[in-house]
XYZ file of C-alpha atoms in Angstrom:
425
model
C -18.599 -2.224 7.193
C -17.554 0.339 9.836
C -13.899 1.188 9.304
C -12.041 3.816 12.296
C -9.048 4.839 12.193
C -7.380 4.647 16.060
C -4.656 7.014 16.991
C -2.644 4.824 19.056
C 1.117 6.066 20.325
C 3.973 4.378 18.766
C 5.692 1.624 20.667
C 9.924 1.967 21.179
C 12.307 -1.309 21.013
C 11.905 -0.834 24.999
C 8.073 -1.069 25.062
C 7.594 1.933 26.727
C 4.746 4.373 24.461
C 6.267 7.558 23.199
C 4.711 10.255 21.877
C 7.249 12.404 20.040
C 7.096 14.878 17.656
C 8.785 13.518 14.781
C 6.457 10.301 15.232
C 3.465 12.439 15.466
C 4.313 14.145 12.402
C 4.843 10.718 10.373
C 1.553 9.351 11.652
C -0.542 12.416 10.872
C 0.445 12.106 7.149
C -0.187 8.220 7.312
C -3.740 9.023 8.490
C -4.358 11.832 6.453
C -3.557 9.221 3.362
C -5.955 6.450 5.309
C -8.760 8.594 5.419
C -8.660 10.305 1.442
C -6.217 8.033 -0.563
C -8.022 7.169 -3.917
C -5.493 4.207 -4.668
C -6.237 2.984 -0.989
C -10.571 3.546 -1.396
C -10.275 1.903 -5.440
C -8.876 -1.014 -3.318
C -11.043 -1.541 -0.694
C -14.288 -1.416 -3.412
C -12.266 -3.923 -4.955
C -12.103 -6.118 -2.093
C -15.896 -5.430 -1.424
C -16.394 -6.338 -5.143
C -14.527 -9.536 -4.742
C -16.937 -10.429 -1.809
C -20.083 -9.785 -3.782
C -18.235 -11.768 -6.493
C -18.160 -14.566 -3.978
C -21.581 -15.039 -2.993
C -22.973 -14.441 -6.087
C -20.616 -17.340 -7.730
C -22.399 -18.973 -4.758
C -25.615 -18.591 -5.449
C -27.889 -20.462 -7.826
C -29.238 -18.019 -9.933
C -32.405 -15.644 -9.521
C -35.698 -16.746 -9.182
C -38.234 -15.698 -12.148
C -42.046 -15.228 -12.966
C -43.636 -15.639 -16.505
C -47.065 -15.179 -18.118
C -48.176 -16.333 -21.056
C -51.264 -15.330 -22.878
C -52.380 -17.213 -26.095
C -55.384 -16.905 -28.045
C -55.392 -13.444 -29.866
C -57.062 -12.825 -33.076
C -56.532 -9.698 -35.451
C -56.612 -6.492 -34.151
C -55.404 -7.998 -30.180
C -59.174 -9.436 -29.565
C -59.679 -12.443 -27.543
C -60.064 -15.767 -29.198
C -62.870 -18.051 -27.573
C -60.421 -20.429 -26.584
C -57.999 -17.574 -25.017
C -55.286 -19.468 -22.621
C -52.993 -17.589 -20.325
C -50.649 -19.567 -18.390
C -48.618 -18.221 -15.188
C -44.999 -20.102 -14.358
C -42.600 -19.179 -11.072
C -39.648 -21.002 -10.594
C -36.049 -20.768 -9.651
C -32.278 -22.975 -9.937
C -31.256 -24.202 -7.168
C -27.956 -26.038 -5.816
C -28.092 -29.469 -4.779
C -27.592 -30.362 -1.053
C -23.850 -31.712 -1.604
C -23.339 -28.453 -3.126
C -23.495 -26.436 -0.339
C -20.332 -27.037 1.299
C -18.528 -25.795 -1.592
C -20.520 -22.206 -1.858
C -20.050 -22.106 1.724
C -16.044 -22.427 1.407
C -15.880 -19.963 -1.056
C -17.566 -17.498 0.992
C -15.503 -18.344 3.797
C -12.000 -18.079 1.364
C -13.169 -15.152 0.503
C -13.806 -13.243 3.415
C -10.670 -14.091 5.115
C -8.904 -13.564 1.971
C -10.487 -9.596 1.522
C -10.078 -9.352 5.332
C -6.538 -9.678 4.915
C -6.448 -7.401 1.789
C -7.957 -4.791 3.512
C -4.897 -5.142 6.418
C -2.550 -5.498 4.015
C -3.355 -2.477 1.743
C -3.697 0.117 4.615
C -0.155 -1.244 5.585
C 1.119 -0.674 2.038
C -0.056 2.938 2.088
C 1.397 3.578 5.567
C 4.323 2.464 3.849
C 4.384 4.157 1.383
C 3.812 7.636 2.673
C 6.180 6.374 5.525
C 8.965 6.236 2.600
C 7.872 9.817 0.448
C 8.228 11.119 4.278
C 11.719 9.431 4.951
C 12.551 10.600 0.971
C 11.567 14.084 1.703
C 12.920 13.997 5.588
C 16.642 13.252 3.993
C 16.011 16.420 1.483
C 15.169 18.930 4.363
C 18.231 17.853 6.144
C 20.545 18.048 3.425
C 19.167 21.436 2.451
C 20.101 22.364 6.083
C 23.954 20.952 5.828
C 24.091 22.881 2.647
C 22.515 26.217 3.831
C 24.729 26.104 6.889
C 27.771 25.763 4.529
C 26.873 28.739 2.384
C 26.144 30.688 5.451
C 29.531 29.367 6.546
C 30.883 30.944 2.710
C 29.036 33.892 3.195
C 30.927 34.983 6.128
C 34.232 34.041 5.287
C 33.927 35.673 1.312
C 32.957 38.741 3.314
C 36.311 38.461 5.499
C 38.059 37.490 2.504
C 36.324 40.741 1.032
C 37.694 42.953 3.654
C 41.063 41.607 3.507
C 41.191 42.254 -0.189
C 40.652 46.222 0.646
C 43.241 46.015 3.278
C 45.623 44.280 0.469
C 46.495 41.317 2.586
C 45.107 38.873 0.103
C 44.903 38.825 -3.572
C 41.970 39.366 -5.704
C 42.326 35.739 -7.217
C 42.151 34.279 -3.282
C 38.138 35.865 -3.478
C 37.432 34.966 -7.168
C 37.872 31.566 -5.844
C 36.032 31.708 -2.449
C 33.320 33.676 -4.569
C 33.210 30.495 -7.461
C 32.705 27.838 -4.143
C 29.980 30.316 -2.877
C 27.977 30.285 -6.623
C 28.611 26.278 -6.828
C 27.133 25.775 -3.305
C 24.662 28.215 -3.987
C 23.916 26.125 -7.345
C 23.684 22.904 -5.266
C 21.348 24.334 -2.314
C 18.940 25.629 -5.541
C 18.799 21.906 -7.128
C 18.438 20.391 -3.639
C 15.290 22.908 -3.094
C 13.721 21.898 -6.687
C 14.134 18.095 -5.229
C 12.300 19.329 -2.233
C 9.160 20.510 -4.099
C 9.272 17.564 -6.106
C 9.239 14.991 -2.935
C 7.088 17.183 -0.884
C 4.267 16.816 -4.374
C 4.894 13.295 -4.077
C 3.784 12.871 -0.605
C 1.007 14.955 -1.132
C -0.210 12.781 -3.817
C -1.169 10.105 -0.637
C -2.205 12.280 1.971
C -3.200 16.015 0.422
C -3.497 19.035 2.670
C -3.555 16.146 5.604
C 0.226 15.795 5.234
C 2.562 16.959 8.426
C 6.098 17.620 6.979
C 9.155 16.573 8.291
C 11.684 18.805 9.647
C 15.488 18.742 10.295
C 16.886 16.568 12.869
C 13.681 13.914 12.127
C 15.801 11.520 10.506
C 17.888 10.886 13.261
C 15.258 11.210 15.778
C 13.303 8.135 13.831
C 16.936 5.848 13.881
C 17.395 6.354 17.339
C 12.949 5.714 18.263
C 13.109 2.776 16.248
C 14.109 -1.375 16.813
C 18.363 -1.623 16.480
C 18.465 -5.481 16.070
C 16.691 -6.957 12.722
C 17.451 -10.598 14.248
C 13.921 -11.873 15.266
C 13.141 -11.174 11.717
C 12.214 -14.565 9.873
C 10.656 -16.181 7.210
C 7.566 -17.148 10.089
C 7.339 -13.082 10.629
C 6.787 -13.010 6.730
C 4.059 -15.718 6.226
C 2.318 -13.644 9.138
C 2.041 -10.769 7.848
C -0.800 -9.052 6.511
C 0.597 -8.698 2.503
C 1.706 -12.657 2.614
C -1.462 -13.592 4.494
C -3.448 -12.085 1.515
C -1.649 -13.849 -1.578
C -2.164 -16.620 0.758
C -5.738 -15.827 0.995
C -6.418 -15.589 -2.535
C -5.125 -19.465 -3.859
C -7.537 -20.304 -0.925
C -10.075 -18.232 -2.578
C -9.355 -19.506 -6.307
C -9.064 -23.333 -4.946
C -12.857 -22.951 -3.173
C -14.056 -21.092 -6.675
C -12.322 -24.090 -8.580
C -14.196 -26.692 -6.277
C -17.618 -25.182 -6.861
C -17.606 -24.123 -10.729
C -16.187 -27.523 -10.953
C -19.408 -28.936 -9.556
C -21.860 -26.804 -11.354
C -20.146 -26.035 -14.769
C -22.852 -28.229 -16.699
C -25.109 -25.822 -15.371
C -27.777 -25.741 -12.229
C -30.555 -27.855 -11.648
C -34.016 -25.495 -11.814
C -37.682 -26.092 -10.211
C -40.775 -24.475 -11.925
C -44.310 -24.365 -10.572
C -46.521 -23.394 -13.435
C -50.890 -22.542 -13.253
C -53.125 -22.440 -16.563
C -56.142 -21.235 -16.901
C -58.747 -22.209 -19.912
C -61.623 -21.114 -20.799
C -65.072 -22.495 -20.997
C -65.833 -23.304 -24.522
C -68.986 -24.694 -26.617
C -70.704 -25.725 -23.108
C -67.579 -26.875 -21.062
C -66.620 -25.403 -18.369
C -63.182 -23.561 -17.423
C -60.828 -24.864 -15.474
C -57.569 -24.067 -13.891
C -54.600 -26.583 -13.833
C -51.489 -26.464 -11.787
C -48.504 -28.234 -12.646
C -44.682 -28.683 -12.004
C -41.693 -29.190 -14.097
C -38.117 -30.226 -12.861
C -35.020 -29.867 -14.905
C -31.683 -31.552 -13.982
C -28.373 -30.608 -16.424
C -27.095 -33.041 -18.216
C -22.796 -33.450 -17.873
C -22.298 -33.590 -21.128
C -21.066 -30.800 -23.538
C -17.957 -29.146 -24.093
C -18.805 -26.022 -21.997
C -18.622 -27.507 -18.626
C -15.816 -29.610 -19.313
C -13.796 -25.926 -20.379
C -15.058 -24.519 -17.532
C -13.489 -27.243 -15.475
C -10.276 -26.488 -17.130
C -10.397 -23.255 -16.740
C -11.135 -23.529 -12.780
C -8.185 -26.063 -12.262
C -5.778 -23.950 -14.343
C -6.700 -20.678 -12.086
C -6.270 -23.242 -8.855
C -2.537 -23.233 -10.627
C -1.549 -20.039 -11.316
C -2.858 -19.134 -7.784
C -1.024 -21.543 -6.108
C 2.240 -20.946 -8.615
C 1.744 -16.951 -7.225
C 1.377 -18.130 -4.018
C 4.763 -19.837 -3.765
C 6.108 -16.914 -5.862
C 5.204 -14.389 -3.378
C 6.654 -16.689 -0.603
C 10.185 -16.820 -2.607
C 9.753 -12.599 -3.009
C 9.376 -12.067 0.096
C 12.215 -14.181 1.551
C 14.521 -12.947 -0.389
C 13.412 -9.325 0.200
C 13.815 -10.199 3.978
C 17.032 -10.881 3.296
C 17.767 -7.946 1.728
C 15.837 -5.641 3.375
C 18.035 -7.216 6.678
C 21.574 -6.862 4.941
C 20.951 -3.272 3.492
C 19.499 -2.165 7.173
C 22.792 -3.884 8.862
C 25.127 -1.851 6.063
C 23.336 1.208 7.208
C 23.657 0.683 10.870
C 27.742 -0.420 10.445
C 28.011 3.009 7.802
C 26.312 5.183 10.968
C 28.366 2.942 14.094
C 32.036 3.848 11.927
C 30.404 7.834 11.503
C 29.536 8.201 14.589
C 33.078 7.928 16.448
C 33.327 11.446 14.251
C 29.589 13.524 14.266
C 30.185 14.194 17.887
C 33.707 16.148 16.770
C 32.520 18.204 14.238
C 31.247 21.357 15.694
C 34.371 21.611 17.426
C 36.615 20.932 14.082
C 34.469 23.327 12.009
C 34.907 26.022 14.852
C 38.335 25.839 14.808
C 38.697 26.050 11.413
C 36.656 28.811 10.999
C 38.700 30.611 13.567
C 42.292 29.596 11.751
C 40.779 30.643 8.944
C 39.617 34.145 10.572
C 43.175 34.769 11.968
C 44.714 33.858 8.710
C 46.198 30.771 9.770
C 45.419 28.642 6.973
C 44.396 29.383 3.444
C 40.921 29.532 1.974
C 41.895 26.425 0.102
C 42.761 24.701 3.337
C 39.509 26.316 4.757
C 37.196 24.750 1.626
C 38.699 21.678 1.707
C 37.893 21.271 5.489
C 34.523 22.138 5.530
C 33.766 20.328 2.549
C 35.437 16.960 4.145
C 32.911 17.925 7.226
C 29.797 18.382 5.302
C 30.689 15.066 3.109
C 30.757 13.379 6.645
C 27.339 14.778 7.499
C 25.728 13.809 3.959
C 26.845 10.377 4.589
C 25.237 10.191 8.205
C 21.849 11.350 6.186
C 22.027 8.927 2.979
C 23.059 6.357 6.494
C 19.519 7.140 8.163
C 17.791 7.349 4.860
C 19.106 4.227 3.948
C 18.631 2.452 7.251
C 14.915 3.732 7.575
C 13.486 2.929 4.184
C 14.799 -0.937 5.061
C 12.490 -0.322 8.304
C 10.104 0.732 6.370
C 10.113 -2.390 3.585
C 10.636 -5.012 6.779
C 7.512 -3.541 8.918
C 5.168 -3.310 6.559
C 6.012 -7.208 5.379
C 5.578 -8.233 8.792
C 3.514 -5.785 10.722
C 6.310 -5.077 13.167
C 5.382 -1.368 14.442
C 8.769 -1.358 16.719
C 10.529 -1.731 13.337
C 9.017 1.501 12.004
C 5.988 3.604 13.106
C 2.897 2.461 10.918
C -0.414 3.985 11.463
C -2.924 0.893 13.151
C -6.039 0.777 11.865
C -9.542 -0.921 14.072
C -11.653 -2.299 11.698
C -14.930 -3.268 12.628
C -17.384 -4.944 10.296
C -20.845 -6.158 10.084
C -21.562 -9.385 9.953
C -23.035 -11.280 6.578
C-alpha cells in the first residue's frame, strides 16, 4: 500500500482556495502528525492486521507433506521389510463455500478502507483541537501582557505623582498589588502554554507550526458560518460512521463463514508407499488417496456458531450505538457552535470600540481625570470583553472541529486530505 500525503489549499464557505497563513500553519502540524504519529501508524498495522485476519479466516488451512519410515531394528539399522511411505495433502473449502470467504474479504477491505479515512481524520482532529487549545492560550497571554504593559505605565505615572505629592502612597500600593496579581495571572497563563504546546507536540513532534495571536479569529472568519446543511445523512457519510458501519458488515460475513465451517474443513491427501522386495518378491510402489469430510456433530462447532451469531449482535448493537452517538453529538456539536456564534454576533457590536475606550481612558487617567480605581475597573471590564471574544472563537472552533471530522466537511474546519493509493490483492 502506497500512502501520500497531498498538500491541497483549504477551501472557504465561498469556494474560492485560500492559502493563508494561519491555515498553513494548522495544516503543517496536521501533516507533521500524518507522517510520524505512533497512535495513527499502531492503527493503520491494525487495520492491515485485520485484513490478513480476513483472508486467512478465509482460507482453508495450509497444505502439508509427511514421510514415514518403518522398519528399524536396534541400533537405527534397516529391517528387511523396511517401509517408508510419503503423504501430501491439503483442506480445502467446498464450492458453496466460496461466496462466503469471498464476502468477508470484501467486508473487510471496505471496512479497513474506511478505518484508514477515518483515523487520519481523527488525528487531523485532534491536533486541529491541541492547536485551537493552544491558539486561545497565545491570545490570552497577549490580552494579559498588553494589560500589564498597560499597568506598567500607569504605576510609573502613579510613581511620579507620588514624588510630586499629588497622590498618596496608598493610591500606588494599590496600582502596584493589580500589577503583581496580573503579573501572577500572565505567569499561570504561560505555564498553561508549555503545557498545551507539549500536548500538541505529542501528535506532530518537531513537525508542529505554532499558532500565533490573531489566528483564532482569522480561522472564525476562513471558516463555514451556517451549520444548517448539517444532518444525520452528512453523519452516516462520513468516514468514522462509515467504519463502525464497516465493521458489523465485517463481523456478519465472518459469522456467515465460521458458521459454515465450524465442524471443521473437509481435507484431500494423496499418499505413495514404497516396499521392499522380500524372500524373492519383488518391490513395489503403491499410490493411494484418502478423503476426509467433517462430521456436524460435536459441541465445538455448534459453540462456535454461537459465538459467530453473538459477535453478528454486538456488532450490529455498536453499530446502531454509534448511529445514536453521533446524532446526538450533531446536535450538540450544532447548538454549542450556534451559542458561540450568538456570544461573538452580541460582542462584536463592542470589539470594534475598544481601542478607542481604552485610549481614552488611559488619557483621563494620565491627566488625572479619574482615579486609578476608575482606571482598573475600566480596563479590566475591556479585557473581560476580549477574553470572552477568545473563549467565543475557542468555543465556536472546537464545535468545527468535532462536526468536520464526523462528516468530512473541510469548509467546516481545515483538515489535512490525505490520497491514498493502494495495491491491489
Amino acid at each position: 500500500m502506497v500512502v501520500a500525503l497531498a498538500t491541497m489549499g483549504w477551501l472557504s464557505p465561498a469556494g474560492s482556495e485560500t492559502s493563508s497563513d494561519t491555515v498553513e500553519r494548522l495544516l503543517a502540524s496536521q501533516r507533521a502528525a500524518l507522517e510520524s504519529a505512533p497512535v495513527l501508524a499502531a492503527r493503520l498495522q491494525e487495520l492491515t492486521a485485520a485484513e490478513a485476519a480476513a483472508r486467512s479466516v478465509r482460507g482453508a488451512g495450509t497444505p502439508y507433506v509427511e514421510w514415514q519410515s518403518e522398519g528399524f531394528e536396534s541400533g537405527f539399522d534397516r529391517a528387511p521389510n523396511a517401509q517408508d511411505t510419503l503423504r501430501l495433502g491439503t483442506p480445502f473449502n467446498y464450492p458453496w463455500n466460496w461466496g462466503e470467504g469471498r464476502r468477508l474479504e470484501d467486508a473487510t477491505v471496505l471496512w479497513t478502507g474506511a478505518g484508514r479515512e477515518a483515523a487520519r481524520l481523527e488525528l487531523a482532529a485532534e491536533v486541529g483541537r491541541r492547536w485551537i487549545d493552544l491558539a486561545a492560550a497565545t491570545d490570552r497571554i497577549d490580552v494579559i501582557g498588553q494589560r500589564l504593559e498597560r499597568l506598567d505605565d500607569a504605576l510609573n505615572l502613579q510613581e511620579a505623582k507620588f514624588q510630586l505629592g499629588e497622590v498618596a502612597g496608598t493610591d500606588v500600593a494599590q496600582l502596584d498589588l493589580e500589577h503583581v496579581r496580573e503579573s501572577s495571572r500572565l505567569a499561570d497563563l504561560e505555564g498553561q502554554a508549555r503545557g498545551l504546546r507539549a500536548k500538541l507536540q505529542e501528535l506532530c513532534g518537531n513537525g508542529c507550526v505554532e499558532p500565533v495571536g490573531g489566528d483564532l479569529e482569522e480561522l472564525v472568519a476562513l471558516s463555514a458560518a451556517s451549520h444548517d446543511g448539517i444532518t444525520g445523512a452528512s453523519v452516516e457519510a462520513g468516514a468514522p460512521y462509515r467504519s463502525v458501519l464497516g465493521e458489523a458488515e465485517a463481523a456478519r460475513a465472518r459469522a456467515d463463514l465460521v458458521s459454515a465451517t465450524a465442524f471443521g474443513r473437509p481435507a484431500v491427501e494423496a499418499e505413495w508407499e514404497q516396499f521392499p522386495s522380500l524372500e524373492g518378491l519383488p518391490g513395489y510402489d503403491a499410490w493411494g488417496f484418502r478423503l476426509s469430510v467433517p462430521l456436524p456433530i460435536g459441541s465445538a462447532g455448534r459453540q462456535l456458531r454461537s459465538a459467530a451469531r453473538a459477535e453478528v449482535g454486538a456488532a450490529e448493537s455498536n453499530l446502531e450505538v454509534a448511529r445514536r452517538r453521533y446524532l446526538q453529538q450533531i446536535e450538540s456539536e450544532v447548538a454549542a457552535a450556534q451559542g458561540a456564534r450568538r456570544r461573538l454576533s452580541a460582542l462584536g457590536t463592542v470589539l470594534d470600540d475598544l481601542e478607542r475606550v481604552e485610549h481614552s481612558l488611559s488619557q483621563q487617567f494620565r491627566l488625572g481625570a479619574i482615579r486609578y480605581l476608575v482606571y482598573i475597573d475600566g480596563l479590566s471590564r475591556l479585557d473581560d470583553v476580549r477574553l470572552e471574544a477568545i473563549d467565543a472563537r475557542s468555543q465556536l472552533l472546537q464545535s468545527r472541529v468535532e462536526l468536520a471530522s464526523m462528516t468530512g466537511d473541510t469548509s467546516l474546519f481545515p483538515l489535512e486530505v490525505v490520497a491514498q493509493e493502494e495495491d491491489p490483492r
